[in-house]
Short mmCIF file of C-alpha atoms and ligand atoms in Angstrom, two decimals:
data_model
loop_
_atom_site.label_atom_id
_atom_site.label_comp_id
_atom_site.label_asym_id
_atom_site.label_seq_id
_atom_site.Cartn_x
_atom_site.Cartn_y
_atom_site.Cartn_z
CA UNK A 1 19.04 -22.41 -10.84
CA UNK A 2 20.67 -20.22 -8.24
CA UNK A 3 20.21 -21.38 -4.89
CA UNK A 4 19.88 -18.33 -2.07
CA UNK A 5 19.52 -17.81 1.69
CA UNK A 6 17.76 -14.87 3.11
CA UNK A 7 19.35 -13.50 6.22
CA UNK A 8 16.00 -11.69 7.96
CA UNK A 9 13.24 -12.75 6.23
CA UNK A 10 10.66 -11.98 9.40
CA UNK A 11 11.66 -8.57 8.61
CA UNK A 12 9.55 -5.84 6.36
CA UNK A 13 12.68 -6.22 4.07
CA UNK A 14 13.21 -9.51 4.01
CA UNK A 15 9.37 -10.83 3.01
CA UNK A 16 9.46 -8.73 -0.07
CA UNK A 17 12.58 -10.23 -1.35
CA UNK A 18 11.05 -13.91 -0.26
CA UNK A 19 7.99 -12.88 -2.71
CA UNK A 20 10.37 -11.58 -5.37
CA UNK A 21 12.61 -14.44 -5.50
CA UNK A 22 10.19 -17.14 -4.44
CA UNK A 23 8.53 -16.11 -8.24
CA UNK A 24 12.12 -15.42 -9.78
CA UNK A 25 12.71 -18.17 -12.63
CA UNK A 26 16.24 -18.81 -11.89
CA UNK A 27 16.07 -18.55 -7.96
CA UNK A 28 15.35 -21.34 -5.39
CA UNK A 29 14.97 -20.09 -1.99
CA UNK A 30 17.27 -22.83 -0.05
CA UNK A 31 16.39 -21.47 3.42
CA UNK A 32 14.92 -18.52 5.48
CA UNK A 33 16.81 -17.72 8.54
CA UNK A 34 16.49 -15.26 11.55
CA UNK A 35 18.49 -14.77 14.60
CA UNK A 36 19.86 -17.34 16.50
CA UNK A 37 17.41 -16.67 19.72
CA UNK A 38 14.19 -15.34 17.65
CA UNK A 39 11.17 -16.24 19.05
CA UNK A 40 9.93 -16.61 15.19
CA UNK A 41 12.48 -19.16 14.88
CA UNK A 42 10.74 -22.51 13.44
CA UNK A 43 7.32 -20.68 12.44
CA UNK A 44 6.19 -20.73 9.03
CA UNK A 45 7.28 -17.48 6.76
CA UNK A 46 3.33 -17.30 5.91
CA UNK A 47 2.40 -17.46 9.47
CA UNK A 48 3.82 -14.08 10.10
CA UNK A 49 3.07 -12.63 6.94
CA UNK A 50 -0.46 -14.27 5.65
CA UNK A 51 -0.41 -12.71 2.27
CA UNK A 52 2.64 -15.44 1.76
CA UNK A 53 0.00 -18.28 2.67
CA UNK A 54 -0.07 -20.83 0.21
CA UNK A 55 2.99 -19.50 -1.60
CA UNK A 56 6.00 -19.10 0.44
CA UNK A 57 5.54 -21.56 3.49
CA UNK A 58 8.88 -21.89 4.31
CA UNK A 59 10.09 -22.37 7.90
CA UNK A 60 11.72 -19.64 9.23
CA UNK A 61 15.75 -21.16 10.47
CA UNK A 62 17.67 -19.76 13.44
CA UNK A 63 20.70 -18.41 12.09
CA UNK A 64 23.98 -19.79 14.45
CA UNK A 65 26.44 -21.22 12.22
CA UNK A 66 27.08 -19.00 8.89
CA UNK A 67 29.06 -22.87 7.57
CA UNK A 68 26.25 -24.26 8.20
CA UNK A 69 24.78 -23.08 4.40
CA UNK A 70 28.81 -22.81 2.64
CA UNK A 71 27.99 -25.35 -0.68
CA UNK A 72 24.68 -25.15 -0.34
CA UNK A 73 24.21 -21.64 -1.45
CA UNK A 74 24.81 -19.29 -4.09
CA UNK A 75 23.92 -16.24 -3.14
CA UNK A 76 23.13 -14.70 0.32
CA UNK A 77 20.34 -11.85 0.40
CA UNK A 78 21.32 -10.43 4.27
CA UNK A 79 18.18 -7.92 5.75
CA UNK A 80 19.36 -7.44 8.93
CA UNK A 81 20.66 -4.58 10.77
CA UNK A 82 24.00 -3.09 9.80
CA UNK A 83 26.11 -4.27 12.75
CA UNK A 84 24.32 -7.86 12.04
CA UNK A 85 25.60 -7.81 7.94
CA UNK A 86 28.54 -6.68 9.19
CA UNK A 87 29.75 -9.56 10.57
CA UNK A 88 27.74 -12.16 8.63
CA UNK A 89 28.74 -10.90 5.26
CA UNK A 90 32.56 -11.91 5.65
CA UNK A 91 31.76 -15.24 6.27
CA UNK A 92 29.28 -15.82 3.13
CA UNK A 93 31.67 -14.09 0.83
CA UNK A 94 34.76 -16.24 2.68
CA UNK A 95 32.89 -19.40 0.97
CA UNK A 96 32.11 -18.03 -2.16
CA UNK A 97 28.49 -17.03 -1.90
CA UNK A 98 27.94 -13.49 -4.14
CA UNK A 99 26.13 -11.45 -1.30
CA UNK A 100 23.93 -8.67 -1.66
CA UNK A 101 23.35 -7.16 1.73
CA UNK A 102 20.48 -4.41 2.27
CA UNK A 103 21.89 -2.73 5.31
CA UNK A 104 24.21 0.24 5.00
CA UNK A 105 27.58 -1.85 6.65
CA UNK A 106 29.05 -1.57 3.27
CA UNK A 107 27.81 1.38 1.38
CA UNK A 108 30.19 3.98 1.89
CA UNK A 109 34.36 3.33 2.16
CA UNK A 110 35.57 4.95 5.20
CA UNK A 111 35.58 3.57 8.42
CA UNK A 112 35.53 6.38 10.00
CA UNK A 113 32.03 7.02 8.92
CA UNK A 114 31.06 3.94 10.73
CA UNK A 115 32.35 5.20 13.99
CA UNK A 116 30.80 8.40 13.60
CA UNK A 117 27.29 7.13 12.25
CA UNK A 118 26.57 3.44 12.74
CA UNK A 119 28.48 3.25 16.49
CA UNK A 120 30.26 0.41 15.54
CA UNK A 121 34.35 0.39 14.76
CA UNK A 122 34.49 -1.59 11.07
CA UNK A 123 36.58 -4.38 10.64
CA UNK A 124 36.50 -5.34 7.59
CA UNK A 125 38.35 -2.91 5.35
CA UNK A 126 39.24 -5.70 2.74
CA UNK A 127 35.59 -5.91 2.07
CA UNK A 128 34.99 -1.70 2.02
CA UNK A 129 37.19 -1.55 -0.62
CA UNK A 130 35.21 -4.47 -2.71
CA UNK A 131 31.89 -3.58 -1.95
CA UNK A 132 29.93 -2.29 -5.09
CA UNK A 133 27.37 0.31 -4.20
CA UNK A 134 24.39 -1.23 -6.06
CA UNK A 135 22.46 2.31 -7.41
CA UNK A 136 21.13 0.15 -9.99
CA UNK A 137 20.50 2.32 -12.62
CA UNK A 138 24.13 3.66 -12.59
CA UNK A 139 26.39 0.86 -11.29
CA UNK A 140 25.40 -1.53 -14.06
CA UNK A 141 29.18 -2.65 -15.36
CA UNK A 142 30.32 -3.04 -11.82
CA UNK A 143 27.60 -4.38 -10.26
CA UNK A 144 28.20 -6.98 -12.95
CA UNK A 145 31.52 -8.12 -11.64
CA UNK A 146 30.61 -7.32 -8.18
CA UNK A 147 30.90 -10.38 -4.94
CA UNK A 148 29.66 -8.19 -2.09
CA UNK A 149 27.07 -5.40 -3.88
CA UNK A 150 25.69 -2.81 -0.89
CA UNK A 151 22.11 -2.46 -1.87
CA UNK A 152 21.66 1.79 -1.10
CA UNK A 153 19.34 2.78 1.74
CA UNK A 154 15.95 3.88 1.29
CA UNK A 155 16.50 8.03 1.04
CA UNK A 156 19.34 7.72 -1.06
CA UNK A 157 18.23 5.84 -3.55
CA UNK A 158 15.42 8.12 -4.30
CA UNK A 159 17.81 11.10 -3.50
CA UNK A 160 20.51 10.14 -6.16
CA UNK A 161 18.40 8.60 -8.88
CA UNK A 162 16.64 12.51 -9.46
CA UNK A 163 19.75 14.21 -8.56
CA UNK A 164 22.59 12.07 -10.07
CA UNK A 165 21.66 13.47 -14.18
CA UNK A 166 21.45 17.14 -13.41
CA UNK A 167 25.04 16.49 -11.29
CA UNK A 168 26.44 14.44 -14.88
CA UNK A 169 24.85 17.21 -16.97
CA UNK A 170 26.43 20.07 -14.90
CA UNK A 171 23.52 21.93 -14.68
CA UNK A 172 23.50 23.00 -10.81
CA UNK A 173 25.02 25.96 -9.35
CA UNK A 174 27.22 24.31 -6.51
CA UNK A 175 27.39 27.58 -4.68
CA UNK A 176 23.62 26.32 -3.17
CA UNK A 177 23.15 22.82 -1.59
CA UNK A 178 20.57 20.61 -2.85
CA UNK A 179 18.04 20.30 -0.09
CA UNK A 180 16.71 17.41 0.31
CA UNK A 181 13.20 17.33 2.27
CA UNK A 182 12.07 13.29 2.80
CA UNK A 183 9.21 11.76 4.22
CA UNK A 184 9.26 7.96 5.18
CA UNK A 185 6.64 5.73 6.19
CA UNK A 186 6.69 3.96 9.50
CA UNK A 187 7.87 0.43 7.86
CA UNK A 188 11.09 2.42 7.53
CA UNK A 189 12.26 1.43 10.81
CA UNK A 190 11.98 -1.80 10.62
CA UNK A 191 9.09 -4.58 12.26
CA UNK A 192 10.64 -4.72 15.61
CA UNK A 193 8.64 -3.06 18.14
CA UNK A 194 9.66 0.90 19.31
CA UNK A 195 7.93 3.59 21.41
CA UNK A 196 8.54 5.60 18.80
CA UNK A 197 6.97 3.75 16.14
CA UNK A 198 4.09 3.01 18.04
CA UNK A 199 0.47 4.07 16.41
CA UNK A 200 -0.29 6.22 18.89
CA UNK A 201 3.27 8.05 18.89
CA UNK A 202 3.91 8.89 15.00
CA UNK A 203 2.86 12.20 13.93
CA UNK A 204 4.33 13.89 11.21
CA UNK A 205 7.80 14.80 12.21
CA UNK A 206 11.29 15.88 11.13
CA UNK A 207 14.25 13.81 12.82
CA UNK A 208 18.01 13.75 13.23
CA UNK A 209 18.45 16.92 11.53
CA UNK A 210 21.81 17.21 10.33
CA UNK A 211 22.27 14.12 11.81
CA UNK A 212 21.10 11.43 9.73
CA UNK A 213 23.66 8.76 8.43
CA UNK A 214 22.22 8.96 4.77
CA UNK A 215 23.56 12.48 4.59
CA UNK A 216 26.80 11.24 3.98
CA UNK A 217 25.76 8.53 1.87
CA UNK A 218 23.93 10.54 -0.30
CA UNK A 219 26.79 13.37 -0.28
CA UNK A 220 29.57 10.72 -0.81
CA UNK A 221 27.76 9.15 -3.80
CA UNK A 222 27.07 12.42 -5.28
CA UNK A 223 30.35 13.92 -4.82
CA UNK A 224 28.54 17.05 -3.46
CA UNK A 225 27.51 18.41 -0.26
CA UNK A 226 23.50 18.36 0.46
CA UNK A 227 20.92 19.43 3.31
CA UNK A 228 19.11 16.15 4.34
CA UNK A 229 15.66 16.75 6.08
CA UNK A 230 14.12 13.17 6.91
CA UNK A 231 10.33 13.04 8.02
CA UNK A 232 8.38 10.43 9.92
CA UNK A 233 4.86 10.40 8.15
CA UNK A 234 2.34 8.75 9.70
CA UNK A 235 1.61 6.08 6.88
CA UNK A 236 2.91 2.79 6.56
CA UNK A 237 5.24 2.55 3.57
CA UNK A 238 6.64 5.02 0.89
CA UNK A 239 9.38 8.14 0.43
CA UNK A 240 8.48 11.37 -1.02
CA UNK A 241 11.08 13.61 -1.58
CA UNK A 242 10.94 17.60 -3.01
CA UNK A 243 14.77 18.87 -4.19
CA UNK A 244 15.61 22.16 -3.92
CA UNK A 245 18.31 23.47 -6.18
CA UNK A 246 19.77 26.06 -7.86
CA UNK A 247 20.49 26.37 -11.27
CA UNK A 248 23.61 27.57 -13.42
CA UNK A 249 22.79 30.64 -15.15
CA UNK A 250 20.88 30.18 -18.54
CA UNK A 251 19.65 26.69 -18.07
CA UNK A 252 16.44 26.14 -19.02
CA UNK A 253 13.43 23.53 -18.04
CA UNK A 254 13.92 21.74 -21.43
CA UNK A 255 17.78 21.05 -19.98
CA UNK A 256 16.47 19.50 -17.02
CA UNK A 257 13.85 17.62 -19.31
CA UNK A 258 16.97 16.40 -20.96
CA UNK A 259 19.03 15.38 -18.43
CA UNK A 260 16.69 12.66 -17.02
CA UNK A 261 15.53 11.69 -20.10
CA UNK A 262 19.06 11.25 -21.10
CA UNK A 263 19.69 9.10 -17.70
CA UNK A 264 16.53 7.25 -18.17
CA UNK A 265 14.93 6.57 -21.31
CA UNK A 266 16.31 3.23 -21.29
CA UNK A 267 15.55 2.54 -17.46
CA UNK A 268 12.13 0.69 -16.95
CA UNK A 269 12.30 0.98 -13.26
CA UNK A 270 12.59 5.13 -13.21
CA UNK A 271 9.48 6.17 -14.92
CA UNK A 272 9.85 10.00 -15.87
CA UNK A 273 6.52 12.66 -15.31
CA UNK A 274 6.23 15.55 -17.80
CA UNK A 275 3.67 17.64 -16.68
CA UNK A 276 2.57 16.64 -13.39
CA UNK A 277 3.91 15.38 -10.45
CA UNK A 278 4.90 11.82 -8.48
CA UNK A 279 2.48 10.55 -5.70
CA UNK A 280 3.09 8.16 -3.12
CA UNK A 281 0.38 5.63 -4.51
CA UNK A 282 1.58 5.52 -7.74
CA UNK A 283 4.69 3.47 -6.59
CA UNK A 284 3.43 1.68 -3.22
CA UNK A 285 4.19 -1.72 -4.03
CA UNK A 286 6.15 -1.51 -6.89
CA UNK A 287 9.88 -1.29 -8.06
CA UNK A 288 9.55 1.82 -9.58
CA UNK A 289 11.09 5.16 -8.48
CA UNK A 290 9.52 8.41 -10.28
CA UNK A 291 10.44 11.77 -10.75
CA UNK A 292 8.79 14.94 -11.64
CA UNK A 293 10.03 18.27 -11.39
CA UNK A 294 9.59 22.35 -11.47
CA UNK A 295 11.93 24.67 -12.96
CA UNK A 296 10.88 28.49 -11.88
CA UNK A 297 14.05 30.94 -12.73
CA UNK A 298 17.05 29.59 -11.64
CA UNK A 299 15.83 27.13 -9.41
CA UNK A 300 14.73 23.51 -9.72
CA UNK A 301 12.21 21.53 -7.31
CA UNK A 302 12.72 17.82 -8.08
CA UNK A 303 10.32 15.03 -6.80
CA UNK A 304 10.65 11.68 -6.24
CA UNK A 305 8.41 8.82 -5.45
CA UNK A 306 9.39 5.05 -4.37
CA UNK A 307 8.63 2.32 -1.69
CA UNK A 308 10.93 2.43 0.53
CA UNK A 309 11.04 -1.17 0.86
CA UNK A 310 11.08 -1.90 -2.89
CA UNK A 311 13.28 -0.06 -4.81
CA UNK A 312 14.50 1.25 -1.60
CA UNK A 313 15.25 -1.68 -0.64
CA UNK A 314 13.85 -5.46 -1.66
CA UNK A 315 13.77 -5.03 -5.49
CA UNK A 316 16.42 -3.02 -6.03
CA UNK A 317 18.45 -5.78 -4.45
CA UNK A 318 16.68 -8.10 -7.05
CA UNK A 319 17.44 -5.32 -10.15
CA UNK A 320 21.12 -5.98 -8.82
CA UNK A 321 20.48 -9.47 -8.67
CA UNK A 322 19.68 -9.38 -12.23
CA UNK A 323 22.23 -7.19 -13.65
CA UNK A 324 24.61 -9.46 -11.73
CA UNK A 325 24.02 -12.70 -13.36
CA UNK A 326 23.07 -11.41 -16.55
CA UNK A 327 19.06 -11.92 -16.22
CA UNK A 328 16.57 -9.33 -17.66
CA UNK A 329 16.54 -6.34 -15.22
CA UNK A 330 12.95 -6.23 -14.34
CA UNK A 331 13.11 -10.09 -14.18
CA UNK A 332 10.30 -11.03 -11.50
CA UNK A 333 9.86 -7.11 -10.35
CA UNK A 334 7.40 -6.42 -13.51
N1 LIG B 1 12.79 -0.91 6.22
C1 LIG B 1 13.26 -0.19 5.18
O1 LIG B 1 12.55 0.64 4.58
C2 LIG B 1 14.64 -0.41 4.70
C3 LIG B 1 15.54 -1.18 5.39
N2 LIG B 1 16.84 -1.28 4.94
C4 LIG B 1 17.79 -2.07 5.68
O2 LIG B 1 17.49 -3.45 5.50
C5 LIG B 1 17.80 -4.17 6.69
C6 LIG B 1 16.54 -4.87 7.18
O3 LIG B 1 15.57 -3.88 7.46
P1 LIG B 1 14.08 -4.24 7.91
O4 LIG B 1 13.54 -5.35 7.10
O5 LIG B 1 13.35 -2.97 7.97
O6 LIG B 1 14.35 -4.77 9.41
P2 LIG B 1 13.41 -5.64 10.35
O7 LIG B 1 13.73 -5.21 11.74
O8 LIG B 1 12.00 -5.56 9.88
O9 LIG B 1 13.95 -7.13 10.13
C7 LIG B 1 15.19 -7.56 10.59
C8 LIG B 1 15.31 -9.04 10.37
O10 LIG B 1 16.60 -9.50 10.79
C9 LIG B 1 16.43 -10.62 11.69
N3 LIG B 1 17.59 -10.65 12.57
C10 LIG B 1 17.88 -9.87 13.62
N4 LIG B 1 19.09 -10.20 14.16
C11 LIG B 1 19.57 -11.21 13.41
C12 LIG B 1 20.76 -12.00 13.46
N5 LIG B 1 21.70 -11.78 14.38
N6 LIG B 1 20.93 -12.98 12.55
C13 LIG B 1 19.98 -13.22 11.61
N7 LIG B 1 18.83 -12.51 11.50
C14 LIG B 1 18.64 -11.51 12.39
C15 LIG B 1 15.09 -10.32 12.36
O11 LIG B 1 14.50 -11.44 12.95
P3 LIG B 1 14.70 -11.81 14.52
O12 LIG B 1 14.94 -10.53 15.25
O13 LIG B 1 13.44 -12.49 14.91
O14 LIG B 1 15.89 -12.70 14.55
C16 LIG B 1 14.30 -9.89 11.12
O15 LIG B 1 13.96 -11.00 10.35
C17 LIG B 1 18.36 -3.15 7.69
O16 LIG B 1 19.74 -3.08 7.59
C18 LIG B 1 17.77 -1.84 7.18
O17 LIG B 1 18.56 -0.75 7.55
C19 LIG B 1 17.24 -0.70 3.80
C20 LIG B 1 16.38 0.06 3.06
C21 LIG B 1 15.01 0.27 3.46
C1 LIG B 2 11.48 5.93 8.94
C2 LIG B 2 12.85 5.46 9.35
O1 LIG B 2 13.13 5.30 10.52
N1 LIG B 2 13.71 5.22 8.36
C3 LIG B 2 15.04 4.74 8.61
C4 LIG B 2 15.74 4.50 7.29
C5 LIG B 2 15.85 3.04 6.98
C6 LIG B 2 16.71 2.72 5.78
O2 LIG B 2 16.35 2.37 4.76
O3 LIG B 2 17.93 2.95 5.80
P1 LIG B 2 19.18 2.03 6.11
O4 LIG B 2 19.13 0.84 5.26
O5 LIG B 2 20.34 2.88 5.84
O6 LIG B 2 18.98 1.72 7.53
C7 LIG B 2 15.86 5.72 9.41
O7 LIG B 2 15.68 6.93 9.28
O8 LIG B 2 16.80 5.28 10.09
#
C-alpha cells in the first residue's frame, strides 16, 4: 500500500481524486488537507461534498507544516492553485514523497513563462528541469521514472491528445495554425466563489483571447504555434473542442483515420469515433477523452470531448499514478 496526502481536497479537483484513490487497491488516503486558515478546516470531506457520505469521511486538515506528513507519506496529490504547488511541491519532493501536482507551476520549462503568465517569478528551476509533463498517453517511459510529474491543464490535454498523431504523422501543412476553439464548463475555475462565475453572470463567452496561459502550453508541447479560443459555457463541467487545420497536399481522410488509430488503438482512455462525432455527455464523469473528426479537401476539423476535471485533471493524475508505479492504467478509473 501507498500511503498519499491530498493537498486541496475541498476543491472540484481534489474530491475526484479522493473518490479515485479512496477505491484505488494500492492507495490509502493518509490525510486530506486545505489551507492553513480555511474555514473548511476540521469538517468532514463528505460534509462538503455529500455524494462522499458514507465513503470518504475523512476530516479535512489545515495544511501549515509541509514536515508535518515527511515519513508518513508516499505520494503527495497537490490541487491547489499554481503559486500554492509552487511552493509546496519542493518541500514534498525534498523528503522523498513522488508528487503529482495538478496545477500548471511545473508544466512548461521556462521561467520566463511564469512571469509572463502565472504573475509569479519561479524559483525553483532545479525542479523545471525534473518535472515530467504527465500527457499520459504519450509520456509513458518517463512518467515511469518521473518524482515531480505536472499533471497537463484541462484545454491542453484535450488539445494535444487529437492533435499530437497528425503532428507525429506529418500530415499538417504548418503554413496554417491549428485553431483551437474550447468551451469549458464553469467548474473550470475552480469552487471558490467569483463574480464572474456566478449563475447569474455566465453566458456563453470567449475570454483572454490571445491571452490565455494554455496557449503556450499547448504550443510548447506541440512544438508548433496554435490559435487558442477558450469559451465559458454556461454548464457545469466538460471541454469541447473543434480543430481547425490544414492539410499537406494529397492526404486523405483514411490518413487521418490512421494516425489516431495508430496513436490509440492501444489507449483505453482515448476512445476513437468513426462516423460521428464526440458529445459532452458521453464523457461527463469519466476518464475518457474522445475524438472525432472531418476531413473536407485539405482541411481537417478535429473534435474532442473530456471532463475537464477527469482526464483534465483528477484521473489523468491517477493514469499517471498508475503508469508510475507500474499498476494497470485504468486501475480504479474503469
Ligand atoms: N478545475 C479544473 O477543471 C482544473 C483545475 N486544474 C488545476 O488544479 C488545481 C485545483 O483546481 P480546482 O480544484 O479547480 O481548485 P479549487 O479552487 O476548487 O480548490 C482549491 C483547493 O486548494 C485549497 N487550498 C487553497 N490554498 C491552499 C493552501 N495554501 N494550502 C493548501 N490548500 C489550499 C482549497 O481549500 P481552502 O481554500 O479552503 O484552503 C481547495 O481545497 C489548480 O491548480 C487548477 O488550476 C487543472 C485542470 C482542471
Ligand atoms: C473555465 C475556466 O476558467 N477554466 C480555467 C482553466 C483551468 C485549468 O484547468 O487549467 P490550469 O490547471 O492550467 O489552471 C481557465 O481558463 O483559467
Amino acid at each position: 500500500m501507498l500511503n498519499t496526502l491530498i493537498v486541496g481536497a475541498s476543491g472540484y479537483a481534489g474530491v475526484e481524486l479522493a473518490t479515485y484513490l479512496n477505491r484505488h487497491p494500492h492507495m490509502n488516503i493518509t490525510a486530506l488537507a486545505v489551507s492553513a486558515q480555511s474555514p473548511d478546516a476540521g469538517k468532514l470531506l463528505s460534509d462538503l461534498h455529500p455524494q462522499l457520505k458514507g465513503v470518504v469521511d475523512l476530516p479535512l486538515q489545515p495544511l501549515s507544516d509541509a514536515a508535518d506528513y515527511t515519513g508518513k507519506v508516499d505520494v503527495v496529490f497537490l490541487a491547489t492553485a499554481h503559486q500554492v504547488s509552487h511552493d509546496l511541491a519542493p518541500e514534498f519532493l525534498k523528503a522523498g514523497c513522488v508528487v503529482f501536482d495538478l496545477s500548471g507551476a511545473f508544466r512548461v520549462n521556462d521561467e520566463n513563462f511564469y512571469t509572463q503568465y502565472y504573475g509569479f517569478t519561479h524559483q525553483h528551476q532545479q525542479w523545471l528541469d525534473k518535472a515530467v509533463y504527465g500527457l499520459a498517453e504519450w509520456q509513458h517511459d518517463r512518467i515511469k521514472e518521473a518524482q515531480l510529474i505536472a499533471v497537463p491543464g484541462c484545454y491542453p490535454t484535450a488539445a494535444q491528445l487529437a492533435l499530437k498523431p497528425l503532428i507525429e504523422a506529418d500530415l499538417l501543412n504548418r503554413d496554417q495554425w491549428p485553431v483551437i476553439n474550447a468551451t469549458s464548463g464553469v467548474s473550470g475555475a475552480g469552487r471558490k466563489a467569483s463574480i464572474n462565475n456566478s449563475f447569474c453572470e455566465v453566458s456563453l463567452q470567449p475570454y483572454n483571447l490571445f491571452a490565455h496561459r494554455h496557449q503556450p502550453e499547448i504550443a510548447e508541447h506541440l512544438g508548433v504555434p496554435v490559435i487558442f479560443n477558450p469559451h465559458l459555457g454556461n454548464f457545469p463541467r466538460g471541454i469541447l473542442e473543434t480543430i481547425t487545420c490544414r492539410l499537406k497536399a494529397g492526404v486523405s481522410r483514411e490518413d487521418v483515420a490512421e494516425a489516431l488509430h495508430n496513436a490509440y488503438h492501444d489507449k483505453p482512455l482515448v476512445r476513437l469515433y468513426d462516423q460521428s462525432l464526440p458529445a459532452l455527455k458521453s464523457v461527463i464523469g469519466l476518464p475518457f477523452c474522445d475524438i472525432g473528426f472531418a476531413v473536407q479537401g485539405e482541411h481537417v476539423i478535429l473534435v474532442a470531448a473530456e471532463d475537464n476535471l477527469l482526464k483534465g485533471a483528477s484521473s489523468q493524475a491517477v493514469q499517471c499514478l498508475n503508469i508510475r508505479f507500474g499498476f494497470p492504467e485504468t486501475l480504479s478509473l474503469i
